[in-house]
């Protein structure tokens, strides 16, 4: 079992989720049950799956949940790109979030590689 709260990529994904919640307030209200809901779920899914995997019985299960977390990160990235393409959010803000997200993706990938060894 791993202490997920000490994992830097979990900490960064919590910060990202908080930033996503803040930026979602800028989206049009008619997206409340569409894009806003989807974006928030994806953002929360990243640290949640890291934590769930860390609490599993072995590294193989943790590896699996890190894969799910990473998949959620790419889902979030796609949704953020869409908000930018539709001019729903400021491109600079979205690019900053995506940059942070890319760092988390690299960290998860690296950790998974080390976990598998």
PDB file of C-alpha atoms in Angstrom:
ATOM      1  CA  UNK A   1       0.000   0.000   0.000  1.00  0.00           C
ATOM      2  CA  UNK A   2       1.255   3.468  -0.921  1.00  0.00           C
ATOM      3  CA  UNK A   3       0.663   6.750   0.893  1.00  0.00           C
ATOM      4  CA  UNK A   4      -1.028   8.603  -1.968  1.00  0.00           C
ATOM      5  CA  UNK A   5      -0.966  11.943  -0.149  1.00  0.00           C
ATOM      6  CA  UNK A   6       2.820  11.984  -0.426  1.00  0.00           C
ATOM      7  CA  UNK A   7       2.771  11.390  -4.183  1.00  0.00           C
ATOM      8  CA  UNK A   8       3.586  14.661  -5.956  1.00  0.00           C
ATOM      9  CA  UNK A   9       1.399  13.814  -8.941  1.00  0.00           C
ATOM     10  CA  UNK A  10      -1.568  13.212  -6.605  1.00  0.00           C
ATOM     11  CA  UNK A  11      -0.936  16.577  -4.926  1.00  0.00           C
ATOM     12  CA  UNK A  12      -0.694  18.291  -8.311  1.00  0.00           C
ATOM     13  CA  UNK A  13      -3.870  16.585  -9.516  1.00  0.00           C
ATOM     14  CA  UNK A  14      -5.738  17.856  -6.435  1.00  0.00           C
ATOM     15  CA  UNK A  15      -4.540  21.394  -7.230  1.00  0.00           C
ATOM     16  CA  UNK A  16      -5.589  20.941 -10.848  1.00  0.00           C
ATOM     17  CA  UNK A  17      -9.057  19.753  -9.812  1.00  0.00           C
ATOM     18  CA  UNK A  18      -9.457  22.851  -7.637  1.00  0.00           C
ATOM     19  CA  UNK A  19      -8.402  25.081 -10.551  1.00  0.00           C
ATOM     20  CA  UNK A  20     -10.853  23.282 -12.834  1.00  0.00           C
ATOM     21  CA  UNK A  21     -13.713  23.920 -10.411  1.00  0.00           C
ATOM     22  CA  UNK A  22     -12.813  27.607 -10.315  1.00  0.00           C
ATOM     23  CA  UNK A  23     -12.562  27.957 -14.085  1.00  0.00           C
ATOM     24  CA  UNK A  24     -15.838  26.075 -14.617  1.00  0.00           C
ATOM     25  CA  UNK A  25     -17.624  28.988 -12.951  1.00  0.00           C
ATOM     26  CA  UNK A  26     -16.724  31.000 -16.065  1.00  0.00           C
ATOM     27  CA  UNK A  27     -18.495  28.599 -18.424  1.00  0.00           C
ATOM     28  CA  UNK A  28     -22.008  29.441 -19.650  1.00  0.00           C
ATOM     29  CA  UNK A  29     -24.766  28.274 -17.304  1.00  0.00           C
ATOM     30  CA  UNK A  30     -26.407  26.285 -20.098  1.00  0.00           C
ATOM     31  CA  UNK A  31     -23.368  23.966 -19.972  1.00  0.00           C
ATOM     32  CA  UNK A  32     -24.101  23.020 -16.349  1.00  0.00           C
ATOM     33  CA  UNK A  33     -25.342  19.526 -17.205  1.00  0.00           C
ATOM     34  CA  UNK A  34     -23.090  19.104 -20.223  1.00  0.00           C
ATOM     35  CA  UNK A  35     -19.505  20.196 -20.457  1.00  0.00           C
ATOM     36  CA  UNK A  36     -19.195  21.558 -16.901  1.00  0.00           C
ATOM     37  CA  UNK A  37     -20.350  18.300 -15.355  1.00  0.00           C
ATOM     38  CA  UNK A  38     -18.096  16.246 -17.624  1.00  0.00           C
ATOM     39  CA  UNK A  39     -15.036  18.438 -16.998  1.00  0.00           C
ATOM     40  CA  UNK A  40     -15.482  18.323 -13.230  1.00  0.00           C
ATOM     41  CA  UNK A  41     -15.942  14.533 -13.228  1.00  0.00           C
ATOM     42  CA  UNK A  42     -12.804  14.031 -15.293  1.00  0.00           C
ATOM     43  CA  UNK A  43     -10.770  16.346 -13.076  1.00  0.00           C
ATOM     44  CA  UNK A  44     -11.912  14.636  -9.863  1.00  0.00           C
ATOM     45  CA  UNK A  45     -11.368  11.201 -11.378  1.00  0.00           C
ATOM     46  CA  UNK A  46      -7.612  11.746 -11.690  1.00  0.00           C
ATOM     47  CA  UNK A  47      -6.682  12.078  -7.982  1.00  0.00           C
ATOM     48  CA  UNK A  48      -9.502   9.712  -6.998  1.00  0.00           C
ATOM     49  CA  UNK A  49      -8.128   6.858  -9.093  1.00  0.00           C
ATOM     50  CA  UNK A  50      -4.590   7.524  -7.891  1.00  0.00           C
ATOM     51  CA  UNK A  51      -5.834   7.273  -4.301  1.00  0.00           C
ATOM     52  CA  UNK A  52      -7.939   4.198  -4.956  1.00  0.00           C
ATOM     53  CA  UNK A  53      -5.056   2.428  -6.662  1.00  0.00           C
ATOM     54  CA  UNK A  54      -2.679   3.313  -3.845  1.00  0.00           C
ATOM     55  CA  UNK A  55      -5.006   1.596  -1.406  1.00  0.00           C
ATOM     56  CA  UNK A  56      -5.209  -1.624  -3.392  1.00  0.00           C
ATOM     57  CA  UNK A  57      -3.579  -4.905  -2.474  1.00  0.00           C
ATOM     58  CA  UNK A  58      -0.592  -4.866  -4.798  1.00  0.00           C
ATOM     59  CA  UNK A  59       1.387  -2.852  -7.324  1.00  0.00           C
ATOM     60  CA  UNK A  60      -0.323  -4.538 -10.272  1.00  0.00           C
ATOM     61  CA  UNK A  61      -3.691  -3.181  -9.139  1.00  0.00           C
ATOM     62  CA  UNK A  62      -2.146   0.232  -8.455  1.00  0.00           C
ATOM     63  CA  UNK A  63      -0.689   0.193 -11.979  1.00  0.00           C
ATOM     64  CA  UNK A  64      -4.183  -0.474 -13.365  1.00  0.00           C
ATOM     65  CA  UNK A  65      -5.733   2.472 -11.491  1.00  0.00           C
ATOM     66  CA  UNK A  66      -2.907   4.763 -12.585  1.00  0.00           C
ATOM     67  CA  UNK A  67      -3.896   3.851 -16.138  1.00  0.00           C
ATOM     68  CA  UNK A  68      -7.465   4.888 -15.405  1.00  0.00           C
ATOM     69  CA  UNK A  69      -6.241   8.156 -13.855  1.00  0.00           C
ATOM     70  CA  UNK A  70      -4.150   8.830 -16.934  1.00  0.00           C
ATOM     71  CA  UNK A  71      -7.097   8.081 -19.226  1.00  0.00           C
ATOM     72  CA  UNK A  72      -9.194  10.582 -17.257  1.00  0.00           C
ATOM     73  CA  UNK A  73      -6.431  13.152 -17.701  1.00  0.00           C
ATOM     74  CA  UNK A  74      -6.614  12.770 -21.481  1.00  0.00           C
ATOM     75  CA  UNK A  75     -10.392  13.018 -21.332  1.00  0.00           C
ATOM     76  CA  UNK A  76     -10.037  16.260 -19.362  1.00  0.00           C
ATOM     77  CA  UNK A  77      -7.460  17.553 -21.822  1.00  0.00           C
ATOM     78  CA  UNK A  78      -9.860  16.940 -24.708  1.00  0.00           C
ATOM     79  CA  UNK A  79     -12.687  18.732 -22.912  1.00  0.00           C
ATOM     80  CA  UNK A  80     -10.457  21.711 -22.111  1.00  0.00           C
ATOM     81  CA  UNK A  81      -9.341  21.914 -25.739  1.00  0.00           C
ATOM     82  CA  UNK A  82     -12.998  21.928 -26.748  1.00  0.00           C
ATOM     83  CA  UNK A  83     -13.780  24.853 -24.435  1.00  0.00           C
ATOM     84  CA  UNK A  84     -10.931  26.754 -26.047  1.00  0.00           C
ATOM     85  CA  UNK A  85     -12.003  25.846 -29.601  1.00  0.00           C
ATOM     86  CA  UNK A  86     -15.559  26.983 -28.825  1.00  0.00           C
ATOM     87  CA  UNK A  87     -14.242  30.215 -27.259  1.00  0.00           C
ATOM     88  CA  UNK A  88     -15.995  29.363 -23.990  1.00  0.00           C
ATOM     89  CA  UNK A  89     -12.882  29.970 -21.885  1.00  0.00           C
ATOM     90  CA  UNK A  90      -9.847  32.194 -22.139  1.00  0.00           C
ATOM     91  CA  UNK A  91      -7.196  30.377 -24.194  1.00  0.00           C
ATOM     92  CA  UNK A  92      -4.379  31.439 -21.850  1.00  0.00           C
ATOM     93  CA  UNK A  93      -6.136  29.958 -18.825  1.00  0.00           C
ATOM     94  CA  UNK A  94      -6.908  26.746 -20.677  1.00  0.00           C
ATOM     95  CA  UNK A  95      -3.329  26.453 -21.945  1.00  0.00           C
ATOM     96  CA  UNK A  96      -2.035  26.869 -18.399  1.00  0.00           C
ATOM     97  CA  UNK A  97      -4.326  24.093 -17.165  1.00  0.00           C
ATOM     98  CA  UNK A  98      -3.284  21.843 -20.030  1.00  0.00           C
ATOM     99  CA  UNK A  99       0.376  22.512 -19.283  1.00  0.00           C
ATOM    100  CA  UNK A 100      -0.176  21.440 -15.655  1.00  0.00           C
ATOM    101  CA  UNK A 101      -2.139  18.443 -16.859  1.00  0.00           C
ATOM    102  CA  UNK A 102       0.670  17.410 -19.224  1.00  0.00           C
ATOM    103  CA  UNK A 103       3.101  17.497 -16.307  1.00  0.00           C
ATOM    104  CA  UNK A 104       0.809  15.220 -14.290  1.00  0.00           C
ATOM    105  CA  UNK A 105       0.488  12.855 -17.267  1.00  0.00           C
ATOM    106  CA  UNK A 106       4.277  12.595 -17.551  1.00  0.00           C
ATOM    107  CA  UNK A 107       4.628  11.989 -13.814  1.00  0.00           C
ATOM    108  CA  UNK A 108       2.002   9.234 -13.825  1.00  0.00           C
ATOM    109  CA  UNK A 109       3.635   7.605 -16.841  1.00  0.00           C
ATOM    110  CA  UNK A 110       7.051   7.724 -15.188  1.00  0.00           C
ATOM    111  CA  UNK A 111       5.722   6.339 -11.913  1.00  0.00           C
ATOM    112  CA  UNK A 112       3.925   3.540 -13.770  1.00  0.00           C
ATOM    113  CA  UNK A 113       7.152   2.652 -15.564  1.00  0.00           C
ATOM    114  CA  UNK A 114       9.024   2.396 -12.269  1.00  0.00           C
ATOM    115  CA  UNK A 115       6.185   0.475 -10.636  1.00  0.00           C
ATOM    116  CA  UNK A 116       6.227  -2.154 -13.343  1.00  0.00           C
ATOM    117  CA  UNK A 117       9.959  -2.882 -12.877  1.00  0.00           C
TER     118      UNK A 117
END
